GROMACS .gro file of N, CA and C in nm:
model
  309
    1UNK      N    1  -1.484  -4.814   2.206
    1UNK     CA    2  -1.606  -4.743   2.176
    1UNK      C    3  -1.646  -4.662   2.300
    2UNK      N    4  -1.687  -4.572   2.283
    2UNK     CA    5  -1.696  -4.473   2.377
    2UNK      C    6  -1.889  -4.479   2.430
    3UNK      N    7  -1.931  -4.418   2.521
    3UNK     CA    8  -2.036  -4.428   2.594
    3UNK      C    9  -2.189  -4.375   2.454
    4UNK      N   10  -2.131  -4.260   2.421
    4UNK     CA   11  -2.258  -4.203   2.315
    4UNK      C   12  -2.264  -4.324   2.219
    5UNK      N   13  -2.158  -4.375   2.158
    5UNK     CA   14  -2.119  -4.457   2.014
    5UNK      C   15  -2.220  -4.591   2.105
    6UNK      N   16  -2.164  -4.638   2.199
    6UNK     CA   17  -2.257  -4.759   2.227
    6UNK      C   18  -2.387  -4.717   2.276
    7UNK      N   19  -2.462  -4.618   2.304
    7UNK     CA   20  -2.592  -4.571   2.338
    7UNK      C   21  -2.669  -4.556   2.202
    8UNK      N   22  -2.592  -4.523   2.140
    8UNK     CA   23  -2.668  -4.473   1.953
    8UNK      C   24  -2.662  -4.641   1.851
    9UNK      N   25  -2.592  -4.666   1.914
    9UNK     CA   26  -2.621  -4.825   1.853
    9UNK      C   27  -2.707  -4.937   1.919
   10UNK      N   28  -2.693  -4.861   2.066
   10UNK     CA   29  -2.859  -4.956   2.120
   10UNK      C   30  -2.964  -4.891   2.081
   11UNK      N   31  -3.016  -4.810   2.070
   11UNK     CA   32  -3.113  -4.732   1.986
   11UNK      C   33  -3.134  -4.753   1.867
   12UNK      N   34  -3.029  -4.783   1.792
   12UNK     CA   35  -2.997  -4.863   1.636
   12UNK      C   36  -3.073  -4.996   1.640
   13UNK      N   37  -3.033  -5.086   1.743
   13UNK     CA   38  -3.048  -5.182   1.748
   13UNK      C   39  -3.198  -5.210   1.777
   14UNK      N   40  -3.186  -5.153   1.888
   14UNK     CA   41  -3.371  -5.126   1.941
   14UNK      C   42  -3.481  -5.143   1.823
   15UNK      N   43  -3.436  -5.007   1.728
   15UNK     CA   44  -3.536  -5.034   1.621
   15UNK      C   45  -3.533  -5.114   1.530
   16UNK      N   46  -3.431  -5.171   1.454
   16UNK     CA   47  -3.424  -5.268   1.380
   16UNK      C   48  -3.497  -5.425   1.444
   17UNK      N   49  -3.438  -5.437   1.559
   17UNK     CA   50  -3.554  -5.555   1.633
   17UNK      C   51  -3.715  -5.486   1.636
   18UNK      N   52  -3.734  -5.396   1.673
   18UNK     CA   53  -3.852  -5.379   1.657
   18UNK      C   54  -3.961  -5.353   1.526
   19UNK      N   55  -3.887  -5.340   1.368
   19UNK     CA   56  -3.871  -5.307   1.261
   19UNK      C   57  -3.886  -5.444   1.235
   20UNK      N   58  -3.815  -5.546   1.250
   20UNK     CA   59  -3.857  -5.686   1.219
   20UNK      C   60  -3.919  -5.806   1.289
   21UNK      N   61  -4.022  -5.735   1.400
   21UNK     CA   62  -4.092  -5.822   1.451
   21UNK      C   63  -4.243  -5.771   1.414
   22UNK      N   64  -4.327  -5.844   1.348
   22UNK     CA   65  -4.440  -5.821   1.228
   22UNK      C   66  -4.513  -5.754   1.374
   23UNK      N   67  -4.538  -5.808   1.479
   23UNK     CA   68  -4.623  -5.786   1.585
   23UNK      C   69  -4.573  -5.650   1.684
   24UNK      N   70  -4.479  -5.612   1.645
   24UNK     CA   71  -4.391  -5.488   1.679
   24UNK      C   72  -4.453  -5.380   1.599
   25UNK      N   73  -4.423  -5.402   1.437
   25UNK     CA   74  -4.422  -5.292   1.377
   25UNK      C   75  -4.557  -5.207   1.344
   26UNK      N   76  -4.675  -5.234   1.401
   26UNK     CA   77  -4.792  -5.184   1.375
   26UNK      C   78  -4.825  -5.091   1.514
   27UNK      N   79  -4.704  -5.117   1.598
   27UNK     CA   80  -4.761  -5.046   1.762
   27UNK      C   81  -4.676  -4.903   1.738
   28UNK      N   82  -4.734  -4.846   1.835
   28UNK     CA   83  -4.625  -4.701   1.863
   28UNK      C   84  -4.501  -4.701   1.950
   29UNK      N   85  -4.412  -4.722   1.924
   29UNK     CA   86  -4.315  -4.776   1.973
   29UNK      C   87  -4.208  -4.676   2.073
   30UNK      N   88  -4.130  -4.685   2.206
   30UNK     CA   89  -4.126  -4.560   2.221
   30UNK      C   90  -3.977  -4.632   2.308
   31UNK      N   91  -3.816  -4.591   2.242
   31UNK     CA   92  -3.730  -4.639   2.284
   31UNK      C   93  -3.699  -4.545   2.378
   32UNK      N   94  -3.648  -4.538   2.514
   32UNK     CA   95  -3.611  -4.451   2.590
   32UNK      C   96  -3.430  -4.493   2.652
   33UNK      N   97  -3.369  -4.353   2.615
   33UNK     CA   98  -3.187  -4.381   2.640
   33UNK      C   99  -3.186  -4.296   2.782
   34UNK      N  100  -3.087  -4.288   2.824
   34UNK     CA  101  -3.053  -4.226   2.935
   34UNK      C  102  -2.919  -4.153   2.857
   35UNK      N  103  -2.896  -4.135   2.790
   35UNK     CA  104  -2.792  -4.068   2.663
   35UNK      C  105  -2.892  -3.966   2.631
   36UNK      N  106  -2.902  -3.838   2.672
   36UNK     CA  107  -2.958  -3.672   2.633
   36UNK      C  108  -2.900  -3.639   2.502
   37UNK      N  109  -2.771  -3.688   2.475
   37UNK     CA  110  -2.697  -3.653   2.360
   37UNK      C  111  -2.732  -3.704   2.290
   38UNK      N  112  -2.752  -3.836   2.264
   38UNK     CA  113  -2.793  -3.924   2.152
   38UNK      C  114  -2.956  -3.915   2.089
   39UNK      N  115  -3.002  -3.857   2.223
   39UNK     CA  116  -3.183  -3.865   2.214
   39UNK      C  117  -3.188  -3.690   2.111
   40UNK      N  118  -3.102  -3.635   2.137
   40UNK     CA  119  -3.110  -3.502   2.092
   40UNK      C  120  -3.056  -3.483   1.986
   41UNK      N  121  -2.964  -3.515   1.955
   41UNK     CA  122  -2.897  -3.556   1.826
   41UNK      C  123  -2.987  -3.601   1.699
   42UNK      N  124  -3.096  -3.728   1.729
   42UNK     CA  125  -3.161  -3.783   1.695
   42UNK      C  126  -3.262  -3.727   1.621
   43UNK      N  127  -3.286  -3.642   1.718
   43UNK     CA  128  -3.430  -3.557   1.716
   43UNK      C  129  -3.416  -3.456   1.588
   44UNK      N  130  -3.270  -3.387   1.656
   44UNK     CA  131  -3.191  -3.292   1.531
   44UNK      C  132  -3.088  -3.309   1.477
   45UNK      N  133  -3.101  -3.396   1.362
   45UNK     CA  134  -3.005  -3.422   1.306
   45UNK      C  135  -2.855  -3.352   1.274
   46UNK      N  136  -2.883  -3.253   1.260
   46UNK     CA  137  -2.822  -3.138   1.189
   46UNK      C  138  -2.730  -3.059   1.324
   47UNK      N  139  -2.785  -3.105   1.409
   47UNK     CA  140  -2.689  -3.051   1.481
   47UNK      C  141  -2.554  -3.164   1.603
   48UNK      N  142  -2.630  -3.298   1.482
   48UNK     CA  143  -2.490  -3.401   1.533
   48UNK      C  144  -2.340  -3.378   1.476
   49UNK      N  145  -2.259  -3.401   1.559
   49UNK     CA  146  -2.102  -3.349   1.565
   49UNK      C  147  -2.087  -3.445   1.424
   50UNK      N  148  -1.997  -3.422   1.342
   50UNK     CA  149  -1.956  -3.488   1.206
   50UNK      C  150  -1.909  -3.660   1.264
   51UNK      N  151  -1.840  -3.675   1.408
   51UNK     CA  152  -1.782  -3.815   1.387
   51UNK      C  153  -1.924  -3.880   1.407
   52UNK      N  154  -2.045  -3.846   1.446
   52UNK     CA  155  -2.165  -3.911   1.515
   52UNK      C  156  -2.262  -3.899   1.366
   53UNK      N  157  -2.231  -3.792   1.306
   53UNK     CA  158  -2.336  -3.796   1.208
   53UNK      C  159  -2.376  -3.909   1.105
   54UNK      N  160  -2.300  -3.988   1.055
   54UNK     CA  161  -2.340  -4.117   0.979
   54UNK      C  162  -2.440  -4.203   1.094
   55UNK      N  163  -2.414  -4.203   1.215
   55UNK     CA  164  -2.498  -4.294   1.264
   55UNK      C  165  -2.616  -4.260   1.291
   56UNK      N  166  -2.627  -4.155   1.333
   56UNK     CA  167  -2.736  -4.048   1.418
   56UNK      C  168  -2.780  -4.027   1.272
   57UNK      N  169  -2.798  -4.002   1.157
   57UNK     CA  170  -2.852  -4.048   1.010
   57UNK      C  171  -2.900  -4.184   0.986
   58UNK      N  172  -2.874  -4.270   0.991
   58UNK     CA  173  -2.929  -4.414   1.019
   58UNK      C  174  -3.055  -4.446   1.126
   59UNK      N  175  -3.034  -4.420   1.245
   59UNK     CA  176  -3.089  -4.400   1.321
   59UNK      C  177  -3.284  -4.339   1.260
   60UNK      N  178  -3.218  -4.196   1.214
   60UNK     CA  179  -3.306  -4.090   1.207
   60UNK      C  180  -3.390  -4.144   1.099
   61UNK      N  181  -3.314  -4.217   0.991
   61UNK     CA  182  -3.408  -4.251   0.878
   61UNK      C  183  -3.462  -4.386   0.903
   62UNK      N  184  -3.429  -4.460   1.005
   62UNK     CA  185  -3.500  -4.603   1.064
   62UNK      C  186  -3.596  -4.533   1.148
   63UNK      N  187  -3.618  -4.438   1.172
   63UNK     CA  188  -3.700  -4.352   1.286
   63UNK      C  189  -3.824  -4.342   1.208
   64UNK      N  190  -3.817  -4.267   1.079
   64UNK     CA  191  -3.903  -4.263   0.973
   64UNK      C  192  -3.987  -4.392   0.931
   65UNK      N  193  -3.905  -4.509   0.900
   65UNK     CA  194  -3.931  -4.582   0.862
   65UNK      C  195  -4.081  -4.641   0.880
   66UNK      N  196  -4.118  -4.630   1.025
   66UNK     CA  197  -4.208  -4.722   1.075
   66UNK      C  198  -4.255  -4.591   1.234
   67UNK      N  199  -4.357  -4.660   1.304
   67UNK     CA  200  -4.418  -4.551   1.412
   67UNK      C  201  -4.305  -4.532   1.600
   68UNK      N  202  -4.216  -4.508   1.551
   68UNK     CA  203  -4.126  -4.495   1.684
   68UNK      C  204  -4.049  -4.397   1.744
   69UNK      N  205  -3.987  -4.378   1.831
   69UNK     CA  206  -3.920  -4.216   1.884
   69UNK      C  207  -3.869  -4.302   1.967
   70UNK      N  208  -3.790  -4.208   1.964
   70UNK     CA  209  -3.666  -4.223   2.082
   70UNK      C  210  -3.696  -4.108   2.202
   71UNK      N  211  -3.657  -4.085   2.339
   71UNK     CA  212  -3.672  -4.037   2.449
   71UNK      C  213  -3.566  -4.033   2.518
   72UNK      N  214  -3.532  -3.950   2.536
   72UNK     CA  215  -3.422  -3.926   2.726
   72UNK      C  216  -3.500  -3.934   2.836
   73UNK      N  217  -3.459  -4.005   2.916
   73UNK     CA  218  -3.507  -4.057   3.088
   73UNK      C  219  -3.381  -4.077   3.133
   74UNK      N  220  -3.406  -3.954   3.253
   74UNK     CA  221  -3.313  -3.999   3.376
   74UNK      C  222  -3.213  -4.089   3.358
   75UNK      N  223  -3.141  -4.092   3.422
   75UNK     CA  224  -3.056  -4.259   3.453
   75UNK      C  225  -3.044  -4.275   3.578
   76UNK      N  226  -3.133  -4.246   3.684
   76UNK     CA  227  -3.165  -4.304   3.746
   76UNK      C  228  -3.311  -4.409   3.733
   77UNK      N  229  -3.377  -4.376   3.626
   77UNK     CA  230  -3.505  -4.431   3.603
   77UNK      C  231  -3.442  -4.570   3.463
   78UNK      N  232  -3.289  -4.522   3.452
   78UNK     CA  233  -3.273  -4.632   3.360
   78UNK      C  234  -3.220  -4.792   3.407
   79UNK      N  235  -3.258  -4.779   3.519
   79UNK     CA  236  -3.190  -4.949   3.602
   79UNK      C  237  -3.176  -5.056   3.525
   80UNK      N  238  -3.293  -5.067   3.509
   80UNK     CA  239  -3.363  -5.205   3.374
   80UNK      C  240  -3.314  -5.210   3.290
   81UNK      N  241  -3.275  -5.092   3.219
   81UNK     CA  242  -3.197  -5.106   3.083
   81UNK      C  243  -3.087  -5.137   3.069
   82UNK      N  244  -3.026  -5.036   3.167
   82UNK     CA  245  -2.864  -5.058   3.188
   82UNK      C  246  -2.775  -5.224   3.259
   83UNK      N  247  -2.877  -5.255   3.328
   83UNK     CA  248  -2.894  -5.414   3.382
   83UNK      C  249  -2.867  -5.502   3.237
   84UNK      N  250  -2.966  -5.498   3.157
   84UNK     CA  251  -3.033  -5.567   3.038
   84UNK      C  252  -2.880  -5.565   2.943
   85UNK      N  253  -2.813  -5.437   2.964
   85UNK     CA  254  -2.772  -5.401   2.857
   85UNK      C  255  -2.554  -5.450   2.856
   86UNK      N  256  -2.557  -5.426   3.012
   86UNK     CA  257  -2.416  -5.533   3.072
   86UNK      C  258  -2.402  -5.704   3.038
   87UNK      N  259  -2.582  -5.713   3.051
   87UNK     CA  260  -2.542  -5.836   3.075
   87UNK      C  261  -2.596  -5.866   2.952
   88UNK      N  262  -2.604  -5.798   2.819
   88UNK     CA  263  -2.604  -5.854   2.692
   88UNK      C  264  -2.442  -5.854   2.672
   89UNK      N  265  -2.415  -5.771   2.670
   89UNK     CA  266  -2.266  -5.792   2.608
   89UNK      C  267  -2.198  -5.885   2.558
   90UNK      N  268  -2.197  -5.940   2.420
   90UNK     CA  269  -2.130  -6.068   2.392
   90UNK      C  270  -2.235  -6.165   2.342
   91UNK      N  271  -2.408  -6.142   2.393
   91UNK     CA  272  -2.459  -6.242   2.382
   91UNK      C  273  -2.464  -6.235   2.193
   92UNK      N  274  -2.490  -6.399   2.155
   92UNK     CA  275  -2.498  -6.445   2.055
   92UNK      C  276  -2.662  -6.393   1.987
   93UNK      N  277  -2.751  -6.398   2.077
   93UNK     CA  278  -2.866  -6.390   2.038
   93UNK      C  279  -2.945  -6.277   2.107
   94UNK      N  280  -3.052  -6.214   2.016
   94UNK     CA  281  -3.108  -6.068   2.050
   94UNK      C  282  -3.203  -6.092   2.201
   95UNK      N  283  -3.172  -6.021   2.262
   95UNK     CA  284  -3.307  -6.060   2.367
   95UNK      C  285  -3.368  -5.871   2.350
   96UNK      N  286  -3.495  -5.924   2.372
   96UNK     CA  287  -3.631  -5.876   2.358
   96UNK      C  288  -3.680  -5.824   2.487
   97UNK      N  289  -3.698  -5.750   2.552
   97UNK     CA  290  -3.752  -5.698   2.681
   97UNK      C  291  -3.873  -5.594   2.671
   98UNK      N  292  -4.015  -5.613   2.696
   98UNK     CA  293  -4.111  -5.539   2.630
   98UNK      C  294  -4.156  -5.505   2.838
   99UNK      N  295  -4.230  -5.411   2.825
   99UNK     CA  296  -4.286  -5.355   2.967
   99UNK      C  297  -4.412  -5.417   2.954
  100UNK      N  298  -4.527  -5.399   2.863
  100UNK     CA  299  -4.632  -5.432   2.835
  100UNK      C  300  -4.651  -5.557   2.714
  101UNK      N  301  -4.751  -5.627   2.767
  101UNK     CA  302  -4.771  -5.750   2.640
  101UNK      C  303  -4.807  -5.715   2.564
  102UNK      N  304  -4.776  -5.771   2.407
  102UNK     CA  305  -4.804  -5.727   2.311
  102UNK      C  306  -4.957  -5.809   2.275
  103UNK      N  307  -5.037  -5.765   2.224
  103UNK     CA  308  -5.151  -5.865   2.163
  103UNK      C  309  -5.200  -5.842   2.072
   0.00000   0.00000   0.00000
């Protein structure tokens, strides 16, 4: 799997955890990639390359679904994520990383 394919499926993933946590889905939710391609893609569907388009469609209509966006930031501002995101690899179970408490 190549770098975009696993960036568009943490973004996938992102929202579906956030889509099924009851205390999630009422906030404004705001996933940020360090993937420009994937965040842009996202945004415009229509102008994702055909092998990306089934996902970047999924994505776009889980986007709809509920109050969330996706964002490009730096990757130098992406430490945390990219940290979070090595050392998921493999794990069995979802972990959850929020900046602010939810209440």
């Amino acid at each position: 799997m190549d770098a975009t394919s696993a960036e568009i499926l943490a973004i996938k993933e992102a929202g579906l955890i956030c889509k099924d946590n009851s205390k999630l889905a009422s906030k404004n939710i705001v996933i940020a990639s360090d993937s420009a391609l994937a965040c842009n893609w996202i945004l415009a569907p229509q102008k994702t390359p055909l092998a990306f388009k089934a996902e970047i469609m999924e994505v776009w209509n889980l986007c709809k679904s509920f109050d969330w966006v996706v964002e490009s930031i730096d990757r130098e501002l992406n430490i945390k994520a990219d940290s979070l995101a090595k050392n998921g690899i493999g794990r069995m179970v979802n972990l959850l990383w929020l900046d602010d408490e939810i209440s």
